[in-house]
Short mmCIF file of N, CA, C and O in Angstrom, two decimals:
data_model
loop_
_atom_site.label_atom_id
_atom_site.label_comp_id
_atom_site.label_asym_id
_atom_site.label_seq_id
_atom_site.Cartn_x
_atom_site.Cartn_y
_atom_site.Cartn_z
N MET A 101 0.76 7.31 -16.21
CA MET A 101 1.20 7.42 -14.83
C MET A 101 1.39 9.01 -14.61
O MET A 101 1.07 9.37 -13.58
N PHE A 102 1.87 9.80 -15.38
CA PHE A 102 2.06 11.02 -15.18
C PHE A 102 0.73 11.90 -14.94
O PHE A 102 0.58 12.86 -14.19
N ASP A 103 -0.44 11.51 -15.61
CA ASP A 103 -1.64 11.96 -15.41
C ASP A 103 -2.12 11.72 -14.03
O ASP A 103 -2.79 12.53 -13.40
N LEU A 104 -1.84 10.50 -13.46
CA LEU A 104 -2.18 10.14 -12.12
C LEU A 104 -1.45 11.08 -11.21
O LEU A 104 -2.16 11.38 -10.08
N VAL A 105 -0.25 11.27 -11.34
CA VAL A 105 0.45 12.19 -10.38
C VAL A 105 0.07 13.60 -10.47
O VAL A 105 -0.30 14.16 -9.47
N PHE A 106 -0.35 14.07 -11.64
CA PHE A 106 -0.84 15.34 -11.79
C PHE A 106 -2.29 15.36 -11.20
O PHE A 106 -2.53 16.44 -10.49
N ASP A 107 -3.07 14.46 -11.43
CA ASP A 107 -4.37 14.55 -10.91
C ASP A 107 -4.39 14.49 -9.28
O ASP A 107 -5.11 15.20 -8.61
N THR A 108 -3.48 13.64 -8.74
CA THR A 108 -3.26 13.65 -7.27
C THR A 108 -2.91 15.04 -6.70
O THR A 108 -3.37 15.46 -5.75
N ILE A 109 -1.87 15.57 -7.36
CA ILE A 109 -1.59 17.00 -6.97
C ILE A 109 -2.57 17.96 -7.09
O ILE A 109 -2.88 18.85 -6.26
N TYR A 110 -3.38 17.89 -8.19
CA TYR A 110 -4.29 18.85 -8.49
C TYR A 110 -5.52 18.61 -7.31
O TYR A 110 -5.87 19.65 -6.85
N PHE A 111 -6.01 17.53 -7.10
CA PHE A 111 -6.98 17.22 -6.04
C PHE A 111 -6.47 17.59 -4.70
O PHE A 111 -7.16 18.22 -3.89
N ALA A 112 -5.12 17.37 -4.37
CA ALA A 112 -4.64 17.69 -3.05
C ALA A 112 -4.49 19.08 -2.84
O ALA A 112 -4.56 19.62 -1.67
N SER A 113 -4.30 19.78 -3.88
CA SER A 113 -3.94 21.30 -3.72
C SER A 113 -5.16 22.17 -3.94
O SER A 113 -5.22 23.22 -3.18
N TYR A 114 -6.09 21.85 -4.87
CA TYR A 114 -7.16 22.73 -5.29
C TYR A 114 -8.47 22.47 -4.89
O TYR A 114 -9.46 23.10 -4.84
N SER A 115 -8.60 20.96 -4.40
CA SER A 115 -10.09 20.62 -4.12
C SER A 115 -10.32 20.61 -2.68
O SER A 115 -11.19 19.74 -2.22
N ASN A 116 -9.55 21.48 -1.83
CA ASN A 116 -9.79 21.34 -0.37
C ASN A 116 -11.06 22.03 -0.15
O ASN A 116 -11.33 23.18 -0.24
N PHE A 117 -11.94 21.32 0.52
CA PHE A 117 -13.45 21.79 0.82
C PHE A 117 -13.39 22.24 2.33
O PHE A 117 -14.49 22.54 2.82
N TYR A 118 -12.36 22.29 2.94
CA TYR A 118 -12.24 22.69 4.37
C TYR A 118 -11.88 24.28 4.47
O TYR A 118 -11.71 24.68 5.54
N GLY A 119 -11.81 24.95 3.36
CA GLY A 119 -11.42 26.40 3.47
C GLY A 119 -9.89 26.51 3.36
O GLY A 119 -9.52 27.67 3.70
N LEU A 120 -9.13 25.56 3.11
CA LEU A 120 -7.67 25.76 3.17
C LEU A 120 -7.16 25.74 1.73
O LEU A 120 -6.19 24.77 1.42
N GLY A 121 -7.66 26.51 0.92
CA GLY A 121 -7.27 26.60 -0.60
C GLY A 121 -5.89 26.78 -0.76
O GLY A 121 -5.22 26.55 -1.87
N SER A 122 -5.27 27.56 0.10
CA SER A 122 -3.84 28.06 -0.01
C SER A 122 -2.92 26.91 0.23
O SER A 122 -1.71 27.10 -0.03
N VAL A 123 -3.31 25.93 1.02
CA VAL A 123 -2.40 24.88 1.32
C VAL A 123 -2.02 23.99 0.16
O VAL A 123 -3.15 23.46 -0.62
N SER A 124 -0.89 23.71 -0.27
CA SER A 124 -0.61 22.89 -1.42
C SER A 124 0.51 21.89 -1.13
O SER A 124 1.21 22.03 -0.15
N ILE A 125 0.50 20.84 -1.88
CA ILE A 125 1.57 19.85 -1.70
C ILE A 125 2.28 19.71 -3.15
O ILE A 125 1.60 19.60 -4.09
N SER A 126 3.53 19.68 -3.06
CA SER A 126 4.29 19.71 -4.30
C SER A 126 4.46 18.40 -4.85
O SER A 126 4.20 17.23 -4.10
N LEU A 127 4.96 18.31 -6.05
CA LEU A 127 5.12 16.77 -6.66
C LEU A 127 6.35 16.14 -5.95
O LEU A 127 6.15 14.91 -5.89
N PHE A 128 7.26 16.83 -5.49
CA PHE A 128 8.49 16.30 -4.78
C PHE A 128 7.92 15.70 -3.44
O PHE A 128 8.24 14.53 -3.15
N ASP A 129 6.95 16.27 -2.72
CA ASP A 129 6.37 15.74 -1.57
C ASP A 129 5.61 14.58 -1.87
O ASP A 129 5.62 13.66 -1.03
N VAL A 130 4.82 14.42 -2.87
CA VAL A 130 4.02 13.33 -3.12
C VAL A 130 5.00 12.11 -3.51
O VAL A 130 4.72 10.98 -2.88
N ILE A 131 5.87 12.38 -4.33
CA ILE A 131 6.86 11.26 -4.80
C ILE A 131 7.66 10.79 -3.52
O ILE A 131 7.78 9.62 -3.27
N LEU A 132 8.17 11.59 -2.58
CA LEU A 132 8.76 11.30 -1.47
C LEU A 132 7.88 10.43 -0.59
O LEU A 132 8.21 9.61 0.08
N ALA A 133 6.56 10.97 -0.37
CA ALA A 133 5.76 10.25 0.52
C ALA A 133 5.47 8.80 -0.07
O ALA A 133 5.36 7.83 0.70
N TYR A 134 5.28 8.65 -1.42
CA TYR A 134 5.09 7.29 -1.97
C TYR A 134 6.29 6.49 -1.79
O TYR A 134 6.18 5.29 -1.43
N ILE A 135 7.39 6.96 -1.94
CA ILE A 135 8.70 6.17 -1.69
C ILE A 135 8.80 5.88 -0.17
O ILE A 135 9.08 4.59 0.17
N LEU A 136 8.41 6.70 0.68
CA LEU A 136 8.46 6.33 2.13
C LEU A 136 7.42 5.29 2.41
O LEU A 136 7.61 4.32 3.26
N THR A 137 6.36 5.39 1.83
CA THR A 137 5.23 4.37 1.96
C THR A 137 5.70 3.00 1.59
O THR A 137 5.68 1.94 2.38
N ILE A 138 6.42 2.90 0.48
CA ILE A 138 6.84 1.65 -0.06
C ILE A 138 7.92 1.13 0.76
O ILE A 138 7.98 -0.07 1.25
N LEU A 139 8.96 1.89 1.14
CA LEU A 139 10.04 1.42 1.97
C LEU A 139 9.60 1.08 3.37
O LEU A 139 10.06 -0.03 3.83
N CYS A 140 8.76 1.79 4.04
CA CYS A 140 8.33 1.43 5.42
C CYS A 140 7.48 0.17 5.16
O CYS A 140 7.54 -0.66 6.30
N SER A 141 6.75 -0.10 4.28
CA SER A 141 5.94 -1.41 4.38
C SER A 141 6.76 -2.48 4.00
O SER A 141 6.63 -3.62 4.84
N ILE A 142 7.82 -2.33 3.10
CA ILE A 142 8.73 -3.52 2.93
C ILE A 142 9.59 -3.76 4.18
O ILE A 142 9.66 -4.97 4.58
N ILE A 143 10.10 -2.82 4.88
CA ILE A 143 10.84 -2.97 5.99
C ILE A 143 10.23 -3.57 7.24
O ILE A 143 10.61 -4.56 7.81
N VAL A 144 8.95 -3.09 7.26
CA VAL A 144 8.24 -3.62 8.49
C VAL A 144 7.69 -5.09 8.25
O VAL A 144 7.73 -5.89 9.14
N ALA A 145 7.44 -5.42 6.99
CA ALA A 145 7.01 -6.70 6.61
C ALA A 145 8.20 -7.64 6.71
O ALA A 145 8.12 -8.79 7.28
N LEU A 146 9.43 -7.28 6.46
CA LEU A 146 10.65 -8.05 6.65
C LEU A 146 10.86 -8.21 8.21
O LEU A 146 11.34 -9.31 8.52
N VAL A 147 10.58 -7.22 9.05
CA VAL A 147 10.84 -7.29 10.41
C VAL A 147 9.71 -8.39 11.08
O VAL A 147 10.08 -9.05 11.92
N LEU A 148 8.58 -8.37 10.43
CA LEU A 148 7.55 -9.20 10.83
C LEU A 148 7.75 -10.82 10.25
O LEU A 148 6.93 -11.67 10.49
N ARG A 149 8.91 -10.93 9.56
CA ARG A 149 9.26 -12.25 9.00
C ARG A 149 8.43 -12.83 7.93
O ARG A 149 8.28 -13.90 7.76
N LEU A 150 7.99 -11.79 7.09
CA LEU A 150 7.50 -12.16 5.86
C LEU A 150 8.59 -12.50 4.89
O LEU A 150 9.52 -11.73 4.87
N PRO A 151 8.41 -13.42 4.11
CA PRO A 151 9.38 -13.75 2.97
C PRO A 151 9.51 -12.64 1.97
O PRO A 151 8.53 -11.95 1.79
N LEU A 152 10.67 -12.41 1.49
CA LEU A 152 10.99 -11.38 0.54
C LEU A 152 10.06 -11.70 -0.79
O LEU A 152 9.52 -10.72 -1.49
N LEU A 153 10.19 -12.84 -1.18
CA LEU A 153 9.59 -13.44 -2.45
C LEU A 153 8.75 -14.66 -2.04
O LEU A 153 8.81 -15.41 -1.08
N PRO A 154 7.47 -14.86 -2.78
CA PRO A 154 6.72 -16.04 -2.46
C PRO A 154 7.37 -17.24 -2.86
O PRO A 154 8.37 -17.21 -3.64
N SER A 155 6.79 -18.31 -2.64
CA SER A 155 7.38 -19.68 -2.98
C SER A 155 7.23 -19.96 -4.40
O SER A 155 6.38 -19.49 -5.00
N LYS A 156 8.28 -20.80 -4.82
CA LYS A 156 8.23 -21.13 -6.28
C LYS A 156 7.03 -22.23 -6.50
O LYS A 156 6.86 -22.98 -5.66
N PRO A 157 6.50 -22.15 -7.74
CA PRO A 157 6.64 -21.42 -8.84
C PRO A 157 5.82 -19.92 -8.56
O PRO A 157 4.71 -20.02 -8.03
N TYR A 158 6.56 -19.02 -8.89
CA TYR A 158 5.78 -17.62 -8.54
C TYR A 158 4.55 -17.26 -9.29
O TYR A 158 3.74 -16.60 -8.59
N ARG A 159 4.41 -17.88 -10.47
CA ARG A 159 3.18 -17.58 -11.09
C ARG A 159 1.91 -18.18 -10.41
O ARG A 159 0.87 -17.59 -10.46
N TYR A 160 2.02 -19.31 -9.92
CA TYR A 160 0.99 -20.03 -9.15
C TYR A 160 0.90 -20.09 -7.63
O TYR A 160 0.17 -20.68 -7.11
N SER A 161 1.85 -19.08 -7.12
CA SER A 161 1.84 -18.91 -5.78
C SER A 161 0.84 -18.02 -5.15
O SER A 161 0.62 -17.01 -5.78
N PHE A 162 0.14 -18.44 -4.20
CA PHE A 162 -0.66 -17.50 -3.34
C PHE A 162 -0.28 -17.08 -2.05
O PHE A 162 -0.97 -16.69 -1.10
N ASP A 163 1.05 -17.19 -1.86
CA ASP A 163 1.76 -16.84 -0.57
C ASP A 163 1.95 -15.34 -0.70
O ASP A 163 2.11 -14.59 -1.72
N VAL A 164 1.86 -14.59 0.59
CA VAL A 164 2.13 -13.14 0.66
C VAL A 164 3.60 -13.07 0.97
O VAL A 164 4.23 -13.98 1.49
N SER A 165 4.01 -11.97 0.49
CA SER A 165 5.54 -11.66 0.83
C SER A 165 5.73 -10.32 0.98
O SER A 165 4.75 -9.47 0.94
N ALA A 166 6.95 -9.73 1.29
CA ALA A 166 7.27 -8.35 1.50
C ALA A 166 7.19 -7.51 0.26
O ALA A 166 6.70 -6.40 0.30
N LEU A 167 7.38 -8.15 -0.93
CA LEU A 167 7.19 -7.40 -2.17
C LEU A 167 6.07 -7.33 -2.72
O LEU A 167 5.65 -6.42 -3.63
N TYR A 168 5.03 -8.28 -2.53
CA TYR A 168 3.83 -8.25 -3.15
C TYR A 168 2.93 -9.15 -2.24
O TYR A 168 3.22 -10.23 -1.76
N PRO A 169 1.82 -8.69 -1.73
CA PRO A 169 1.13 -7.42 -2.08
C PRO A 169 1.25 -6.18 -1.03
O PRO A 169 0.53 -5.32 -1.10
N THR A 170 2.32 -6.38 -0.06
CA THR A 170 2.38 -5.32 0.94
C THR A 170 2.54 -3.90 0.50
O THR A 170 1.79 -3.02 0.85
N PRO A 171 3.51 -3.48 -0.43
CA PRO A 171 3.60 -2.27 -0.89
C PRO A 171 2.44 -1.74 -1.82
O PRO A 171 1.98 -0.63 -1.92
N ILE A 172 1.89 -2.76 -2.61
CA ILE A 172 0.58 -2.29 -3.40
C ILE A 172 -0.49 -1.88 -2.63
O ILE A 172 -1.08 -0.92 -2.90
N ILE A 173 -0.79 -2.54 -1.41
CA ILE A 173 -1.77 -2.23 -0.58
C ILE A 173 -1.47 -0.80 0.03
O ILE A 173 -2.29 -0.04 0.13
N ALA A 174 -0.27 -0.67 0.47
CA ALA A 174 0.10 0.57 1.08
C ALA A 174 -0.03 1.80 0.19
O ALA A 174 -0.56 2.86 0.40
N ILE A 175 0.36 1.66 -1.13
CA ILE A 175 0.29 2.67 -2.11
C ILE A 175 -1.29 2.97 -2.29
O ILE A 175 -1.65 4.08 -2.42
N GLY A 176 -2.03 1.97 -2.47
CA GLY A 176 -3.38 2.20 -2.73
C GLY A 176 -4.17 3.00 -1.69
O GLY A 176 -5.05 3.93 -1.83
N ILE A 177 -3.90 2.60 -0.39
CA ILE A 177 -4.52 3.24 0.77
C ILE A 177 -3.97 4.69 0.82
O ILE A 177 -4.70 5.59 1.02
N PHE A 178 -2.72 4.76 0.73
CA PHE A 178 -2.05 6.20 0.64
C PHE A 178 -2.67 7.11 -0.44
O PHE A 178 -2.92 8.26 -0.16
N SER A 179 -3.00 6.63 -1.67
CA SER A 179 -3.52 7.40 -2.76
C SER A 179 -4.90 7.85 -2.47
O SER A 179 -5.33 8.73 -2.69
N ILE A 180 -5.63 6.92 -1.85
CA ILE A 180 -7.03 7.28 -1.34
C ILE A 180 -6.91 8.45 -0.40
O ILE A 180 -7.58 9.49 -0.53
N PHE A 181 -6.08 8.56 0.61
CA PHE A 181 -5.85 9.61 1.49
C PHE A 181 -5.38 10.87 0.82
O PHE A 181 -5.86 12.01 1.04
N LEU A 182 -4.59 10.80 -0.29
CA LEU A 182 -4.03 11.89 -0.98
C LEU A 182 -5.30 12.42 -1.87
O LEU A 182 -5.40 13.78 -1.93
N VAL A 183 -5.97 11.68 -2.53
CA VAL A 183 -7.16 12.15 -3.24
C VAL A 183 -8.12 12.88 -2.28
O VAL A 183 -8.85 13.85 -2.84
N LEU A 184 -8.39 12.41 -1.24
CA LEU A 184 -9.36 12.90 -0.31
C LEU A 184 -8.66 14.17 0.49
O LEU A 184 -9.32 14.88 1.23
N ASN A 185 -7.47 14.53 0.06
CA ASN A 185 -6.70 15.73 0.55
C ASN A 185 -6.62 15.67 2.02
O ASN A 185 -6.74 16.68 2.78
N TYR A 186 -6.23 14.48 2.59
CA TYR A 186 -5.81 14.42 3.98
C TYR A 186 -4.51 13.98 4.02
O TYR A 186 -4.10 12.74 3.69
N THR A 187 -3.50 14.86 4.38
CA THR A 187 -2.12 14.59 4.42
C THR A 187 -1.70 14.58 5.81
O THR A 187 -0.35 14.27 6.00
N PHE A 188 -2.34 14.85 6.91
CA PHE A 188 -1.89 14.84 8.30
C PHE A 188 -0.73 15.76 8.41
O PHE A 188 -1.03 16.89 8.24
N MET A 189 0.29 15.44 8.80
CA MET A 189 1.41 16.36 9.08
C MET A 189 2.72 16.07 8.15
O MET A 189 2.85 15.00 7.55
N TYR A 190 3.53 17.10 8.14
CA TYR A 190 4.74 17.11 7.27
C TYR A 190 4.42 16.61 5.86
O TYR A 190 5.08 15.79 5.34
N ASN A 191 3.45 17.25 5.28
CA ASN A 191 3.07 17.01 3.90
C ASN A 191 2.97 15.50 3.56
O ASN A 191 3.17 14.97 2.47
N GLY A 192 2.29 14.75 4.45
CA GLY A 192 1.96 13.47 4.31
C GLY A 192 3.06 12.40 4.66
O GLY A 192 2.73 11.16 4.57
N LEU A 193 4.12 12.82 5.14
CA LEU A 193 5.20 11.79 5.53
C LEU A 193 4.83 11.15 6.61
O LEU A 193 5.07 9.87 6.70
N VAL A 194 4.28 11.60 7.63
CA VAL A 194 3.83 10.89 8.97
C VAL A 194 2.75 9.89 8.41
O VAL A 194 2.73 8.63 8.91
N LEU A 195 1.82 10.38 7.70
CA LEU A 195 0.75 9.43 7.17
C LEU A 195 1.18 8.20 6.42
O LEU A 195 0.74 7.09 6.46
N ALA A 196 2.25 8.57 5.58
CA ALA A 196 2.77 7.54 4.63
C ALA A 196 3.45 6.49 5.62
O ALA A 196 3.37 5.32 5.30
N ALA A 197 4.23 6.86 6.61
CA ALA A 197 4.92 5.93 7.61
C ALA A 197 3.84 5.04 8.19
O ALA A 197 3.94 3.76 8.49
N ILE A 198 2.77 5.65 8.76
CA ILE A 198 1.78 5.01 9.46
C ILE A 198 1.01 3.94 8.57
O ILE A 198 0.67 2.85 8.92
N ILE A 199 0.75 4.43 7.33
CA ILE A 199 0.02 3.44 6.36
C ILE A 199 1.09 2.30 5.94
O ILE A 199 0.55 1.21 5.70
N GLY A 200 2.18 2.56 5.88
CA GLY A 200 3.27 1.49 5.61
C GLY A 200 3.27 0.52 6.63
O GLY A 200 3.32 -0.75 6.49
N VAL A 201 3.29 0.97 7.95
CA VAL A 201 3.29 0.02 9.05
C VAL A 201 2.00 -0.79 9.15
O VAL A 201 1.99 -2.04 9.27
N LEU A 202 0.74 -0.12 8.88
CA LEU A 202 -0.49 -0.63 9.15
C LEU A 202 -0.58 -1.78 7.89
O LEU A 202 -1.33 -2.80 8.00
N SER A 203 -0.14 -1.42 6.80
CA SER A 203 -0.29 -2.31 5.62
C SER A 203 0.50 -3.61 5.83
O SER A 203 -0.01 -4.70 5.48
N ALA A 204 1.63 -3.53 6.32
CA ALA A 204 2.36 -4.75 6.77
C ALA A 204 1.74 -5.58 7.67
O ALA A 204 1.84 -6.77 7.61
N LEU A 205 1.25 -4.94 8.68
CA LEU A 205 0.63 -5.70 9.83
C LEU A 205 -0.77 -6.39 9.03
O LEU A 205 -1.17 -7.51 9.50
N PHE A 206 -1.41 -5.64 8.17
CA PHE A 206 -2.61 -6.32 7.67
C PHE A 206 -2.28 -7.52 6.80
O PHE A 206 -2.83 -8.44 6.87
N VAL A 207 -1.13 -7.51 5.95
CA VAL A 207 -0.79 -8.52 5.04
C VAL A 207 -0.23 -9.65 6.11
O VAL A 207 -0.65 -10.81 5.74
N LYS A 208 0.50 -9.43 7.02
CA LYS A 208 0.81 -10.56 8.00
C LYS A 208 -0.26 -11.27 8.70
O LYS A 208 -0.16 -12.49 8.65
N TYR A 209 -1.21 -10.58 9.25
CA TYR A 209 -2.02 -11.04 10.21
C TYR A 209 -3.48 -11.25 9.63
O TYR A 209 -4.32 -12.20 10.15
N LEU A 210 -3.97 -10.41 8.69
CA LEU A 210 -5.37 -10.44 8.20
C LEU A 210 -5.60 -10.56 6.83
O LEU A 210 -6.63 -10.89 6.41
N PHE A 211 -4.64 -10.71 6.09
CA PHE A 211 -4.73 -10.90 4.55
C PHE A 211 -5.42 -12.24 4.16
O PHE A 211 -6.25 -12.19 3.33
N ASP A 212 -4.93 -13.34 4.88
CA ASP A 212 -5.72 -14.61 4.55
C ASP A 212 -7.10 -14.71 4.97
O ASP A 212 -7.89 -15.44 4.45
N PHE A 213 -7.46 -13.97 5.93
CA PHE A 213 -8.94 -13.94 6.40
C PHE A 213 -9.67 -13.27 5.55
O PHE A 213 -10.86 -13.66 5.18
N VAL A 214 -9.21 -12.08 4.89
CA VAL A 214 -10.02 -11.30 4.06
C VAL A 214 -9.94 -11.87 2.73
O VAL A 214 -11.00 -11.74 2.00
N PHE A 215 -8.96 -12.29 2.25
CA PHE A 215 -8.75 -12.74 0.89
C PHE A 215 -8.29 -14.21 1.08
O PHE A 215 -7.09 -14.49 0.99
N PRO A 216 -9.13 -15.28 1.23
CA PRO A 216 -8.81 -16.61 1.40
C PRO A 216 -8.20 -17.30 0.14
O PRO A 216 -8.46 -16.88 -0.98
N LYS A 217 -7.25 -18.25 0.34
CA LYS A 217 -6.73 -19.06 -0.89
C LYS A 217 -7.66 -19.81 -1.52
O LYS A 217 -8.58 -20.29 -0.76
N PRO A 218 -7.59 -20.01 -2.67
CA PRO A 218 -8.40 -20.92 -3.44
C PRO A 218 -8.45 -22.27 -3.00
O PRO A 218 -7.31 -22.77 -2.63
N LEU A 219 -9.44 -23.01 -3.21
CA LEU A 219 -9.37 -24.38 -2.79
C LEU A 219 -8.87 -25.36 -4.02
O LEU A 219 -9.08 -25.02 -5.14
N ASN A 220 -8.24 -26.40 -3.65
CA ASN A 220 -7.84 -27.40 -4.58
C ASN A 220 -8.92 -28.06 -5.22
O ASN A 220 -9.72 -28.63 -4.38
N ASP A 221 -8.98 -28.26 -6.43
CA ASP A 221 -10.10 -29.04 -7.08
C ASP A 221 -10.38 -30.53 -6.55
O ASP A 221 -11.41 -31.06 -6.50
N ASN A 222 -9.17 -31.12 -6.40
CA ASN A 222 -9.25 -32.61 -6.06
C ASN A 222 -9.55 -32.93 -4.59
O ASN A 222 -10.39 -33.83 -4.36
N THR A 223 -8.94 -32.26 -3.70
CA THR A 223 -9.13 -32.64 -2.34
C THR A 223 -9.99 -31.64 -1.60
O THR A 223 -10.50 -32.12 -0.49
N GLY A 224 -10.25 -30.53 -2.14
CA GLY A 224 -11.09 -29.47 -1.31
C GLY A 224 -10.30 -28.76 -0.15
O GLY A 224 -10.87 -28.16 0.63
N GLU A 225 -8.90 -28.86 -0.25
CA GLU A 225 -8.11 -28.34 0.75
C GLU A 225 -7.52 -26.96 0.15
O GLU A 225 -7.58 -26.92 -1.08
N ASP A 226 -7.01 -26.22 1.04
CA ASP A 226 -6.22 -25.01 0.40
C ASP A 226 -5.12 -25.45 -0.30
O ASP A 226 -4.34 -26.54 0.03
N ILE A 227 -4.66 -24.71 -1.28
CA ILE A 227 -3.74 -25.11 -2.33
C ILE A 227 -2.31 -25.08 -1.65
O ILE A 227 -1.50 -26.01 -1.90
N ASN A 228 -1.97 -24.11 -0.90
CA ASN A 228 -0.61 -23.95 -0.38
C ASN A 228 -0.40 -24.53 1.09
O ASN A 228 0.34 -24.16 1.70
N GLU A 229 -1.16 -25.61 1.50
CA GLU A 229 -1.01 -26.14 2.83
C GLU A 229 -0.49 -27.59 2.71
O GLU A 229 -0.60 -28.22 1.79
#
């Protein structure tokens, strides 16, 4: 994990190909932006009335919830932006909030279309319906 954080900071600060090599982002800023992304995605998902946890049994549930996959999608998309050295304003905090909101909206409205639920072997219907 620490190698991932170091590599993210390295790419964000030294691999800037737009001629802004003196612009750097600190470890504290990266961690703060990740925490903001996670919190923003969970809060917006709860406001959109996604359940906090999926239905039981958790192991075989294909339901979306506020804790999974919403923050994981937000962290992944935000990591892509950091590696590409695009932090927008305030060392990535505004971008983190925007990505948190958009990931919650994606999970609420588009996740089942992009990643459909598997079919039941016996009836040919979706499992959780």
